[in-house]
Coordinates of N, CA and C in Angstrom, one line a residue:
X700 N 176.8 137.1 96.9 CA 176.0 135.7 95.9 C 175.1 135.3 95.6
X701 N 174.7 135.2 94.8 CA 173.1 135.3 94.4 C 172.5 134.4 95.4
X702 N 170.9 135.0 95.6 CA 171.2 133.6 96.5 C 169.3 133.5 96.5
X703 N 168.8 133.0 95.7 CA 167.5 133.0 95.2 C 166.4 132.9 96.3
X704 N 165.3 133.4 96.1 CA 163.9 133.4 97.3 C 163.7 132.2 97.4
X705 N 163.8 131.4 96.1 CA 162.0 130.4 95.6 C 163.7 129.5 94.8
X706 N 163.8 127.9 94.8 CA 163.7 127.2 94.3 C 163.7 126.4 93.7
X707 N 163.2 126.1 92.5 CA 162.4 124.6 92.5 C 162.9 123.6 92.4
X708 N 162.7 122.3 93.0 CA 163.5 121.0 92.7 C 162.4 120.0 92.3
X709 N 161.8 119.6 91.1 CA 160.7 118.7 90.3 C 162.0 117.1 91.1
X710 N 160.7 116.2 91.9 CA 161.0 115.2 91.8 C 160.0 114.3 91.0
X711 N 160.7 113.0 91.2 CA 159.0 111.7 90.4 C 157.9 111.6 90.4
X712 N 157.1 111.9 89.7 CA 156.2 111.6 89.9 C 155.0 110.7 90.8
X713 N 154.4 111.8 92.0 CA 154.3 111.0 93.5 C 152.9 110.9 92.9
X714 N 151.7 109.3 93.2 CA 151.0 109.0 93.0 C 150.1 108.7 94.5
X715 N 148.8 109.2 95.0 CA 148.2 108.8 96.0 C 149.2 109.2 97.3
X716 N 150.4 109.3 98.1 CA 150.5 109.6 99.1 C 152.0 110.5 99.7
X717 N 151.8 111.2 100.7 CA 153.7 111.4 100.3 C 153.5 111.6 102.4
X718 N 154.4 111.7 102.3 CA 155.8 111.5 103.6 C 154.8 112.3 104.8
X719 N 154.3 111.8 105.6 CA 154.0 113.0 106.9 C 154.8 114.2 106.9
X720 N 154.5 115.2 107.4 CA 155.4 116.2 107.4 C 156.2 116.2 108.6
X721 N 155.9 115.5 109.5 CA 157.2 115.7 110.2 C 158.1 114.7 109.5
X722 N 157.8 113.6 108.8 CA 158.5 112.0 108.1 C 159.2 113.2 106.3
X723 N 159.5 114.3 106.1 CA 160.0 114.6 104.8 C 161.1 115.3 105.2
X724 N 162.2 115.6 106.1 CA 162.9 116.5 106.6 C 163.5 116.5 105.2
X725 N 164.0 115.7 104.5 CA 165.3 116.3 103.9 C 164.7 116.3 102.5
X726 N 163.2 117.4 102.3 CA 162.6 117.8 101.1 C 163.0 119.2 102.3
X727 N 163.2 119.8 101.0 CA 163.4 121.3 102.0 C 163.0 122.1 101.2
X728 N 162.4 123.6 101.7 CA 161.2 123.9 101.5 C 161.6 124.7 99.8
X729 N 159.9 124.6 99.3 CA 160.1 125.4 97.8 C 160.4 124.1 96.9
X730 N 160.4 123.2 97.4 CA 160.5 121.3 96.7 C 158.9 121.3 96.4
X731 N 159.0 121.8 94.3 CA 157.8 121.2 94.1 C 157.7 120.0 93.2
X732 N 156.4 119.0 93.2 CA 156.7 117.7 93.2 C 155.5 117.2 92.2
X733 N 154.8 116.8 90.5 CA 153.8 117.0 90.5 C 152.9 115.3 91.5
X734 N 152.0 116.4 91.4 CA 150.7 115.4 92.0 C 149.2 114.9 92.6
X735 N 149.1 113.9 92.0 CA 147.7 113.3 91.3 C 147.0 112.2 92.7
X736 N 146.8 112.9 93.9 CA 146.4 112.2 95.0 C 144.6 113.3 95.1
X737 N 143.8 112.2 95.9 CA 142.6 113.3 96.7 C 142.9 114.4 97.1
X738 N 143.6 114.6 97.7 CA 143.9 116.3 99.0 C 145.3 116.5 98.8
X739 N 145.9 117.3 99.2 CA 146.9 117.8 98.8 C 147.1 117.8 100.7
X740 N 148.5 117.8 101.0 CA 149.2 117.2 101.9 C 148.9 117.7 103.1
X741 N 149.5 118.0 104.3 CA 149.5 118.8 104.8 C 151.0 119.0 105.1
X742 N 151.5 120.4 105.1 CA 153.0 120.5 104.5 C 153.1 121.3 103.2
X743 N 151.6 120.5 102.3 CA 152.6 121.0 101.1 C 151.5 121.8 100.3
X744 N 151.2 123.1 99.3 CA 150.7 123.8 99.3 C 150.7 123.9 97.3
X745 N 149.4 123.5 96.8 CA 149.0 123.4 95.3 C 149.4 124.9 94.8
X746 N 150.6 125.1 93.6 CA 150.8 125.5 93.3 C 149.7 126.6 91.7
X747 N 149.3 127.3 92.7 CA 148.8 128.7 92.3 C 148.9 129.4 92.6
X748 N 150.1 130.2 92.9 CA 150.6 131.1 93.0 C 150.5 131.5 94.0
X749 N 149.1 130.6 95.7 CA 149.2 131.1 96.9 C 150.2 130.9 97.5
X750 N 150.5 131.1 98.7 CA 151.3 131.5 99.6 C 151.2 130.2 100.6
X751 N 152.7 129.8 100.5 CA 152.0 128.4 101.9 C 152.7 129.2 103.0
X752 N 152.5 128.5 104.0 CA 152.5 129.3 105.9 C 153.5 129.6 106.2
X753 N 154.7 129.1 105.2 CA 156.0 129.6 105.4 C 156.1 130.9 105.3
X754 N 155.1 131.4 104.2 CA 155.1 132.7 103.6 C 156.0 133.1 102.1
X755 N 156.7 131.4 101.2 CA 156.5 131.2 99.9 C 155.6 131.9 99.6
X756 N 155.9 132.3 97.5 CA 154.9 132.2 97.2 C 154.9 131.3 96.2
X757 N 154.5 130.6 95.8 CA 154.0 129.4 94.7 C 153.5 130.4 93.4
X758 N 154.6 128.9 92.0 CA 154.3 129.5 91.7 C 153.0 128.9 90.5
X759 N 152.2 130.2 89.6 CA 151.3 129.2 89.0 C 151.3 128.3 88.2
X760 N 151.7 127.5 88.4 CA 152.1 126.7 87.5 C 150.8 125.8 87.1
X761 N 149.3 126.5 86.8 CA 147.9 125.4 86.6 C 147.8 125.9 84.8
X762 N 147.9 124.9 84.3 CA 148.1 124.8 82.7 C 149.3 124.8 82.0
X763 N 150.3 124.8 83.2 CA 152.0 124.8 82.2 C 152.4 124.1 82.6
X764 N 154.0 123.3 82.0 CA 154.6 122.8 82.2 C 156.0 123.5 82.7
X765 N 156.7 122.8 83.5 CA 158.5 123.2 84.0 C 159.0 122.9 82.9
X766 N 159.8 123.5 82.8 CA 161.3 123.3 81.8 C 163.1 124.2 82.8
X767 N 163.3 123.8 83.0 CA 164.8 123.6 83.3 C 165.2 125.2 83.0
X768 N 166.0 125.3 83.9 CA 166.9 126.6 83.8 C 167.4 126.5 84.5
X769 N 168.5 128.0 84.5 CA 169.7 128.3 85.6 C 168.4 128.8 87.0
X770 N 170.0 129.2 87.7 CA 169.4 129.6 89.3 C 169.5 131.9 88.8
X771 N 169.4 132.0 87.4 CA 168.9 133.3 87.2 C 167.9 133.1 86.6
X772 N 167.2 132.2 86.7 CA 165.7 132.6 85.2 C 164.9 132.3 86.3
X773 N 165.0 131.6 87.1 CA 164.0 131.0 88.3 C 162.6 131.5 88.2
X774 N 161.8 130.9 87.8 CA 160.3 131.3 88.7 C 159.5 132.2 87.2
X775 N 160.7 132.6 86.0 CA 160.4 133.3 85.1 C 159.6 132.5 84.0
X776 N 158.5 133.5 83.4 CA 158.2 132.7 82.4 C 157.9 132.9 80.7
X777 N 158.0 132.2 79.8 CA 158.1 131.6 78.2 C 156.9 131.6 77.5
X778 N 157.1 131.5 76.5 CA 155.8 130.7 75.6 C 154.9 131.4 75.1
X779 N 154.4 130.9 74.2 CA 153.0 131.3 73.7 C 152.3 130.6 73.4
X780 N 150.8 129.9 73.4 CA 149.8 129.0 73.2 C 149.5 128.6 71.8
X781 N 149.7 129.9 71.3 CA 149.3 130.0 68.8 C 150.4 131.1 69.3
X782 N 150.0 130.2 67.3 CA 150.5 131.7 66.8 C 150.0 131.5 65.4
X783 N 150.6 132.4 64.2 CA 149.4 132.0 63.0 C 150.8 132.6 61.8
X784 N 150.6 131.9 61.0 CA 151.7 132.7 59.8 C 150.8 133.3 59.0
X785 N 151.5 133.9 58.3 CA 150.6 135.3 56.9 C 151.2 135.1 55.9
X786 N 150.9 135.6 54.6 CA 151.9 135.9 53.6 C 151.2 136.0 52.6
X787 N 152.1 136.4 51.1 CA 151.7 136.2 50.1 C 152.0 135.8 48.8
X788 N 151.8 135.3 47.9 CA 152.5 134.7 46.7 C 153.2 136.1 45.7
X789 N 153.8 135.8 45.0 CA 154.5 136.7 44.4 C 153.9 136.7 43.0
X790 N 153.6 137.9 41.9 CA 153.6 138.2 41.0 C 154.5 137.9 39.7
X791 N 152.8 136.9 39.2 CA 152.6 136.4 37.8 C 152.9 137.2 37.2
X792 N 152.8 138.5 36.5 CA 152.5 138.6 35.4 C 153.9 138.3 34.7
X793 N 153.5 138.7 33.4 CA 154.9 138.2 32.0 C 154.9 136.8 32.1
X794 N 154.3 135.9 32.8 CA 154.6 134.9 32.6 C 153.5 133.9 31.9
X795 N 153.9 132.9 30.9 CA 153.0 131.7 29.7 C 153.2 130.8 31.3
X796 N 151.3 130.2 30.6 CA 151.5 128.9 30.6 C 150.5 128.2 29.5
X797 N 151.1 126.9 28.6 CA 151.3 126.1 28.0 C 152.5 124.8 27.4
X798 N 152.2 124.5 26.2 CA 152.6 123.0 25.1 C 153.8 123.2 25.0
X799 N 154.2 124.3 23.9 CA 154.5 124.5 23.2 C 154.9 126.1 23.4
X800 N 156.5 126.6 23.5 CA 156.5 128.2 23.5 C 156.5 128.9 21.9
X801 N 157.4 127.7 21.3 CA 157.1 128.0 20.2 C 155.8 128.9 19.1
X802 N 155.3 127.5 19.7 CA 153.7 128.1 19.3 C 152.1 129.1 19.9
X803 N 151.1 129.6 19.0 CA 150.7 129.6 20.1 C 150.2 129.2 20.9
X804 N 150.5 127.7 21.6 CA 149.2 127.5 23.0 C 149.2 127.5 23.4
X805 N 149.9 129.0 24.5 CA 150.3 129.6 25.0 C 149.3 130.2 25.7
X806 N 148.8 130.3 27.2 CA 147.8 131.6 27.9 C 149.1 132.4 28.5
X807 N 148.7 133.9 28.3 CA 150.0 134.6 29.4 C 148.9 134.3 30.3
X808 N 149.6 135.3 32.0 CA 149.0 135.2 33.1 C 149.0 136.2 33.3
X809 N 147.3 137.2 33.5 CA 147.8 138.3 34.5 C 147.6 138.8 35.1
X810 N 148.4 139.6 36.4 CA 148.6 140.2 37.3 C 147.7 140.0 38.2
X811 N 148.4 139.0 39.3 CA 147.3 138.8 40.1 C 148.5 138.1 40.9
X812 N 147.9 138.2 42.5 CA 148.3 137.4 44.0 C 147.3 136.8 44.0
X813 N 148.0 135.7 45.8 CA 147.0 135.3 46.5 C 147.2 136.1 47.3
X814 N 146.4 135.7 49.1 CA 147.5 135.9 50.5 C 146.6 134.5 50.9
X815 N 147.7 134.6 51.5 CA 147.8 133.3 52.6 C 147.5 133.5 53.7
X816 N 146.6 132.2 54.3 CA 146.3 132.9 56.2 C 145.7 131.2 57.1
X817 N 146.8 131.4 58.2 CA 146.8 129.3 58.4 C 145.9 129.2 59.7
X818 N 145.2 129.1 60.0 CA 144.8 129.1 61.4 C 145.3 128.6 62.5
X819 N 144.8 129.4 63.6 CA 145.2 128.7 64.8 C 145.2 126.8 64.3
X820 N 146.7 126.6 65.7 CA 146.3 125.6 66.6 C 147.5 124.8 67.6
X821 N 146.8 124.0 68.3 CA 147.3 123.6 69.4 C 148.6 122.3 69.1
X822 N 149.1 122.2 68.6 CA 150.6 120.8 68.8 C 151.3 120.6 69.9
X823 N 150.1 119.6 70.3 CA 150.7 119.1 71.9 C 150.6 117.5 71.5
X824 N 151.9 116.9 72.4 CA 151.9 115.4 72.1 C 150.6 115.4 73.2
X825 N 150.2 113.9 73.3 CA 149.5 113.5 74.1 C 149.7 113.3 76.0
X826 N 148.9 114.2 76.4 CA 149.4 114.6 77.7 C 148.1 113.9 79.1
X827 N 148.8 114.0 80.4 CA 147.9 113.5 81.3 C 148.1 115.3 82.2
X828 N 146.6 115.7 82.7 CA 146.7 116.1 84.2 C 146.4 116.1 84.9
X829 N 147.9 116.8 86.3 CA 148.3 116.3 87.0 C 148.4 118.4 87.9
X830 N 148.6 118.5 88.9 CA 148.8 119.3 90.2 C 149.9 119.6 90.3
X831 N 150.3 120.7 90.6 CA 152.2 121.2 91.3 C 151.7 120.9 92.3
X832 N 152.8 120.5 93.5 CA 152.1 121.4 95.1 C 153.8 121.7 95.8
X833 N 154.2 122.6 96.3 CA 155.0 122.9 97.1 C 155.0 122.9 98.4
X834 N 156.4 121.9 98.9 CA 156.8 121.7 100.7 C 157.1 123.2 101.2
X835 N 156.1 123.5 102.1 CA 155.9 125.1 102.6 C 157.7 125.1 104.0

């Protein structure tokens, strides 16, 4: 049977304080919590890739969001911060523009193409930056 080395459980946002280490036995080691307090409480480690006091390695969640997955996908990373689009227009040779096809009021279009390039941009909704901590 598959037994993960580290299970991530995301809890509700807790602002300011957490229960003391001796009172938080109901939270299993490896629990990840979004945190906005002034300092990391005893019994928790910042999720920055460091190792906890119990030997677990925290996921590096700086600048990332958490997405649900399966037990087989634990701690896999994905996504890209940017992307770009490129393309060209079709050849317009042989096309004529004008107001009257039966008279000489048309101008032939010479063969030409246009290149397209879109600048990179971030597409993020409004957000608040917090830290994630993991129970040792």
